[in-house]
mmCIF file of C-alpha atoms and ligand atoms in Angstrom:
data_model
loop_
_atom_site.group_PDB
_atom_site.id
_atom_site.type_symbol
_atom_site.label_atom_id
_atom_site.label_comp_id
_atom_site.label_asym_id
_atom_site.label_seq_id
_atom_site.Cartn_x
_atom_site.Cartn_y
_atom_site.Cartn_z
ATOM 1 C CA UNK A 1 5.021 6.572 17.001
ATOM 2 C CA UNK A 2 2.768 9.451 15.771
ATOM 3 C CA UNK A 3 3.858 11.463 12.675
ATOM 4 C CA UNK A 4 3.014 15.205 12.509
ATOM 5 C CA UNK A 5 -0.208 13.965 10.819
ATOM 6 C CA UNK A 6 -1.013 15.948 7.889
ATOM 7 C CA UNK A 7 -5.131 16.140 6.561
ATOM 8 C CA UNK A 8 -4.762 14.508 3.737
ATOM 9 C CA UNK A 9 -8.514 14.152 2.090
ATOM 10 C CA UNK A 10 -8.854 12.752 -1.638
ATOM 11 C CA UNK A 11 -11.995 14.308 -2.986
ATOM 12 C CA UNK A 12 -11.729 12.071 -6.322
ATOM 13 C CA UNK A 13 -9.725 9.021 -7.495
ATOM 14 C CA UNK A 14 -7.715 11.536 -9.449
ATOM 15 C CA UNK A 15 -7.131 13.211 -6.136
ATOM 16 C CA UNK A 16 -6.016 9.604 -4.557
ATOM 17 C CA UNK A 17 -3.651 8.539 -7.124
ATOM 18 C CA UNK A 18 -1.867 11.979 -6.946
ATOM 19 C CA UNK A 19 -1.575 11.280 -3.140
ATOM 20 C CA UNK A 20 -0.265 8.007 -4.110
ATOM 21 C CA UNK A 21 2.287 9.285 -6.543
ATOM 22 C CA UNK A 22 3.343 11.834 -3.992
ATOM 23 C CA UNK A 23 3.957 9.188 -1.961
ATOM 24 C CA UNK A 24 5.556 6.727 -4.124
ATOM 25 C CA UNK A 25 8.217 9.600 -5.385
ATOM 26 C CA UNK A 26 9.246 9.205 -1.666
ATOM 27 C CA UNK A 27 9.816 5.933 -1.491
ATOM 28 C CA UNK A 28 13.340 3.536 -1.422
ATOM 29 C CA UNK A 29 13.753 0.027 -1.548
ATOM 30 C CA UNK A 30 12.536 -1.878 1.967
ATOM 31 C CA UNK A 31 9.646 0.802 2.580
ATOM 32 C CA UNK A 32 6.726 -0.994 3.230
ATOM 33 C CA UNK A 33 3.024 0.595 3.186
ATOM 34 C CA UNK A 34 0.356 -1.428 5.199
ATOM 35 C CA UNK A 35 -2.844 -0.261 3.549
ATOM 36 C CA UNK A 36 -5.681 -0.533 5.594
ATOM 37 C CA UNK A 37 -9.704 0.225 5.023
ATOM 38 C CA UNK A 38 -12.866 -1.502 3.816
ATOM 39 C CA UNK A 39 -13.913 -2.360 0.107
ATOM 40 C CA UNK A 40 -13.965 -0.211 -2.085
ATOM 41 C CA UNK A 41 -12.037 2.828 -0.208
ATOM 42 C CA UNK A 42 -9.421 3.240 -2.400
ATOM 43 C CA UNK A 43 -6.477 0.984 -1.895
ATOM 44 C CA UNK A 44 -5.708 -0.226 -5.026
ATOM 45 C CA UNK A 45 -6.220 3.942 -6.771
ATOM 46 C CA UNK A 46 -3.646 4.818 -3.934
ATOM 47 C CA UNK A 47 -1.280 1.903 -5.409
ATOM 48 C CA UNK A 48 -1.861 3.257 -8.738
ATOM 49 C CA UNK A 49 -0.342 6.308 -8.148
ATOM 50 C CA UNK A 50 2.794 4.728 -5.841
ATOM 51 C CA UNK A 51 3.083 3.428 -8.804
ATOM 52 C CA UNK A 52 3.299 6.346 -10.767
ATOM 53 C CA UNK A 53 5.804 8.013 -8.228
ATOM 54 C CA UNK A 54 7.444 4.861 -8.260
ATOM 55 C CA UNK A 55 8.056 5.592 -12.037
ATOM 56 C CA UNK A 56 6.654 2.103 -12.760
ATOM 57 C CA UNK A 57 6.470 2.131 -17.104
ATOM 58 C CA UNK A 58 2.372 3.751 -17.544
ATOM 59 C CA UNK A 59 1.626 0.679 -19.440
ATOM 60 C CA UNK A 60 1.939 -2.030 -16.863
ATOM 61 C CA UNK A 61 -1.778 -2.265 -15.005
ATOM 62 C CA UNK A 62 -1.433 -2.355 -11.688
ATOM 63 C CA UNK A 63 -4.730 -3.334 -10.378
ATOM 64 C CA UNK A 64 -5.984 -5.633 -7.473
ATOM 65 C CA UNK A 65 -3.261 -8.778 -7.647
ATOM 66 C CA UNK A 66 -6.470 -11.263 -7.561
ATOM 67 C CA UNK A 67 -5.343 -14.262 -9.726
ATOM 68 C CA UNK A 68 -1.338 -14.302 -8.688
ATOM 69 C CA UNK A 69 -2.110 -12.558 -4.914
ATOM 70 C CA UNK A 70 0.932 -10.735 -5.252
ATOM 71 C CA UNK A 71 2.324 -8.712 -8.317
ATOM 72 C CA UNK A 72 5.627 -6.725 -8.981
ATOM 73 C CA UNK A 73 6.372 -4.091 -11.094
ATOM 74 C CA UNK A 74 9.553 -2.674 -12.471
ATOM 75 C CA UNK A 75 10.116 1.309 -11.817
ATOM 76 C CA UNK A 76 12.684 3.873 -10.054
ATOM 77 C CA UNK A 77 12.702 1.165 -7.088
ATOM 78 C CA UNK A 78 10.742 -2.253 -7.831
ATOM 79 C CA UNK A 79 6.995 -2.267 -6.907
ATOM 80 C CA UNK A 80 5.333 -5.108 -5.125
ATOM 81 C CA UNK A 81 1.992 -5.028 -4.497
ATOM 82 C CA UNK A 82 0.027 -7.555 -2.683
ATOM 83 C CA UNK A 83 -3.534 -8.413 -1.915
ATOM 84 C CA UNK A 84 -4.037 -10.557 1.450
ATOM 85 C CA UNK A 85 -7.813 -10.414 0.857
ATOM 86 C CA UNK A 86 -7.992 -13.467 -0.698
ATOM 87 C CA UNK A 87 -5.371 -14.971 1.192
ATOM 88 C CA UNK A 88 -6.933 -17.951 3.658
ATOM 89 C CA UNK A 89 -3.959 -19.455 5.155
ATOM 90 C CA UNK A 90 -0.737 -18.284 6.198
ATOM 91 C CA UNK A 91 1.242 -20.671 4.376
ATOM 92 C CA UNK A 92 -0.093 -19.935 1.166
ATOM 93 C CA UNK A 93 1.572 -16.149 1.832
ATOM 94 C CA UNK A 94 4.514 -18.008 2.958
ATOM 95 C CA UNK A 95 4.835 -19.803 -0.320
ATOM 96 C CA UNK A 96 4.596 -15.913 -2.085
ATOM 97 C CA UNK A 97 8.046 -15.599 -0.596
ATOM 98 C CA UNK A 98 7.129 -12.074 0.443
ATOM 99 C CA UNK A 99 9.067 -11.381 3.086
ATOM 100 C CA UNK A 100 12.299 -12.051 1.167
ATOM 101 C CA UNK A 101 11.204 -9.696 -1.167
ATOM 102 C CA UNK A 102 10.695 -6.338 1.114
ATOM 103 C CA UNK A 103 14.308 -5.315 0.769
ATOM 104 C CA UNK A 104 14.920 -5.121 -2.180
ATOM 105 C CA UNK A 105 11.568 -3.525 -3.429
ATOM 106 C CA UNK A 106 9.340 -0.959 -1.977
ATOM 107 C CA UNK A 107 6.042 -2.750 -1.216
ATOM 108 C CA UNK A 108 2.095 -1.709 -0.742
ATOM 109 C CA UNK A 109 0.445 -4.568 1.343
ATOM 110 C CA UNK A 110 -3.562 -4.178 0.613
ATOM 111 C CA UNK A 111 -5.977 -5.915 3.579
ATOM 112 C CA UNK A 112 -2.321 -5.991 5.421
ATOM 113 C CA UNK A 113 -4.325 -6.345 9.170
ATOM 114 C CA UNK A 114 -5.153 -9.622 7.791
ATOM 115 C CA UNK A 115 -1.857 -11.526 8.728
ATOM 116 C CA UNK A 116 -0.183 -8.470 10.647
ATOM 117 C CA UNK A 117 3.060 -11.225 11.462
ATOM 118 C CA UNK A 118 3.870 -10.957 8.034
ATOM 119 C CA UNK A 119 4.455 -6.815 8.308
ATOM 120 C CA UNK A 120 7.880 -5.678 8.678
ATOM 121 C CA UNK A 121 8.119 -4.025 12.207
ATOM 122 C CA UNK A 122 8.994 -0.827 10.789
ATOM 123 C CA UNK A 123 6.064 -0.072 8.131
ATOM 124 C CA UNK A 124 3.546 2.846 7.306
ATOM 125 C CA UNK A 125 0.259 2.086 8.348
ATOM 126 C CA UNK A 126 -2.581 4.113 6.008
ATOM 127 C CA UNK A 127 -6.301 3.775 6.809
ATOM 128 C CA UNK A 128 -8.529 4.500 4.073
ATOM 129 C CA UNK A 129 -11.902 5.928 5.804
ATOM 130 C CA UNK A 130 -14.678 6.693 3.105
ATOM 131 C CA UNK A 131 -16.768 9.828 3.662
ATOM 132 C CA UNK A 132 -20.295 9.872 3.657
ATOM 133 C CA UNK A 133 -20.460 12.297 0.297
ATOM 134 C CA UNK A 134 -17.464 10.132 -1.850
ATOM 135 C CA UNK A 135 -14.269 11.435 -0.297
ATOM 136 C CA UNK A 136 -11.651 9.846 1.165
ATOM 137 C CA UNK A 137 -9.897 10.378 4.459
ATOM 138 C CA UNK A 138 -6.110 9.260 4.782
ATOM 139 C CA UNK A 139 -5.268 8.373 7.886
ATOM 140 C CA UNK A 140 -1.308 7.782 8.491
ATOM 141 C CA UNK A 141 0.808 6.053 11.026
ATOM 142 C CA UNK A 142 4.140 5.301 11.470
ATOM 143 C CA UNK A 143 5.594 2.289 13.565
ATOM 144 C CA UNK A 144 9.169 2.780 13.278
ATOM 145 C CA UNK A 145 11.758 5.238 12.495
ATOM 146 C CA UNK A 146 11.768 5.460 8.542
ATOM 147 C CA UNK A 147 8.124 5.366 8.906
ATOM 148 C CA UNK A 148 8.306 8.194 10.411
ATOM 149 C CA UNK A 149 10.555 9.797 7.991
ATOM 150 C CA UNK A 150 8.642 8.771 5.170
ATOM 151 C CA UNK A 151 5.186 10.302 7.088
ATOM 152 C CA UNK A 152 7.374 13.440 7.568
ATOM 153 C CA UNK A 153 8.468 14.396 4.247
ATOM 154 C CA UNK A 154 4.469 13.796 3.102
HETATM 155 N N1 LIG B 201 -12.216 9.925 -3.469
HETATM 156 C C1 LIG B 201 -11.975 8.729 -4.007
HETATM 157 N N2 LIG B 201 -10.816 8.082 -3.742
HETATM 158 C C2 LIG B 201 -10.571 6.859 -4.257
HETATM 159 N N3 LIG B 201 -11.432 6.173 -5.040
HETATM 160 C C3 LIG B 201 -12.596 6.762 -5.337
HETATM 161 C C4 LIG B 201 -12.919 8.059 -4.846
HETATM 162 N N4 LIG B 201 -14.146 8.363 -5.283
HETATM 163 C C5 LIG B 201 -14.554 7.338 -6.031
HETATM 164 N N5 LIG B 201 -13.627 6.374 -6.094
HETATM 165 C C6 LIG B 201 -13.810 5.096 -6.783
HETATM 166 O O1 LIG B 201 -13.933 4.085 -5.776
HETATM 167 C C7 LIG B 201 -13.316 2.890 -6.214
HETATM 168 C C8 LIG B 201 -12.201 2.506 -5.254
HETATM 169 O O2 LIG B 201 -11.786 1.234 -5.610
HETATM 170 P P1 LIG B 201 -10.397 0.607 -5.211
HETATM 171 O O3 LIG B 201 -10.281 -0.627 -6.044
HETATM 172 O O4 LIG B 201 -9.301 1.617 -5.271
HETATM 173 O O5 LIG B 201 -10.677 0.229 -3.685
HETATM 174 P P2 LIG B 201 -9.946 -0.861 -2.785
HETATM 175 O O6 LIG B 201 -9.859 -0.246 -1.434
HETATM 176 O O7 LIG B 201 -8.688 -1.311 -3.426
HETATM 177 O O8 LIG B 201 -10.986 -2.056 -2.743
HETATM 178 P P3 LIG B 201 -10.706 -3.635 -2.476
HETATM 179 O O9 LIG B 201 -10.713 -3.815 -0.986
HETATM 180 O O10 LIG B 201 -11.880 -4.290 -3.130
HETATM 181 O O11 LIG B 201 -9.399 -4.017 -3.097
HETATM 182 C C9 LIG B 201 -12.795 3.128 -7.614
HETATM 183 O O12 LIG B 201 -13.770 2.734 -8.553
HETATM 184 C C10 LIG B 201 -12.619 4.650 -7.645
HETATM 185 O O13 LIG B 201 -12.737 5.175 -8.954
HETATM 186 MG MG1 LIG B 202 -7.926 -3.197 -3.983
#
C-alpha cells in the first residue's frame, strides 16, 4: 500500500527530531512505526522527537534501549521504544511481552526487519537512507489502512 509519499529530507538532527515530533503529534495508541536503516542513520534522533510529539515529560532520555532492550515512556499516548539490534533470539523478545503492549501504547520498533513476525500487520515502515554529504532521506511505507492514514496526514 503506497502513501502519497512526501520528500521528507532531514538536513540536521535538529531537522530529524522535528520530523519525529511531527510525527509523534500524529500518533494514537496501537500505531506502530517499524524503523528501518543502518547505524548511525538516525533512528533513535527520529524517536526523540516522537517523543516530543508524543508529549513524553523533556526530562525522561529516550535514547537507544541497550541495557533493558525495550523502554517506555509516559506522554499524550504511552511511548515504547524498542531496540531489536541486540536482540539474538526470538524468545528473549517474547519474554519483553511486546506484543501485548502495542495497543495500548504507540510504539517505534528500531532494527524492526530483524524479527519482522513480531510487527503488527498494519505498521509504518520508515527507512532511514544516509546521504553522502550528512543528510537524511525518509523513506515511508504503509502496510495497512491506518498506516496509511498516519503517512497521509504527514
Ligand atoms: N541529518 C541527520 N539526521 C539524523 N542524525 C544526524 C544527522 N546528521 C548528523 N546526525 C547525527 O548522527 C547520529 C545518528 O545517531 P542515531 O543514534 O540517531 O542513529 P541510529 O540509527 O539510532 O543508530 P543505531 O542503529 O546505532 O541505533 C547522531 O549522532 C546525530 O546527531
Ligand atoms: Mg538507535
Amino acid at each position: 500500500m503506497e502513501a502519497p509519499s512526501p520528500e521528507l529530507i532531514a538536513a540536521t538532527a535538529a531537522e530529524m527530531r522535528a520530523l519525529g515530533a511531527r510525527l509523534g503529534r500524529l500518533l494514537r495508541p496501537g500505531d506502530v512505526l517499524a524503523l528501518i536503516g543502518p547505524l548511525g542513520s538516525g533512528k533513535t534522533t527520529f524517536a526523540q522527537g516522537l517523543a516530543e510529539g508524543l508529549e513524553v515529560p523533556p526530562d525522561r532520555h529516550v535514547a537507544s534501549p541497550t541495557f533493558a532492550l525495550v523502554n517506555q515512556h509516559p506522554g499524550r499516548v504511552p511511548f515504547v521504544h524498542a531496540d531489536f539490534y541486540r536482540i539474538a533470539l526470538r524468545e528473549e523478545l517474547r519474554e519483553l511481552g511486546l506484543e501485548e503492549g502495542y495497543a495500548g501504547a504507540a510504539t517505534a520498533l528500531e532494527w524492526a526487519d530483524r524479527f519482522p513476525e513480531l510487527i503488527p500487520a498494519d505498521h509504518l515502515e520508515i527507512t532511514f537512507v544516509a546521504q553522502g554529504d550528512g543528510t537524511r532521506r525518509l523513506v515511508v511505507r504503509a502496510t495497512g489502512p491506518r498506516a496509511l492514514q498516519i503517512a497521509g496526514a504527514l
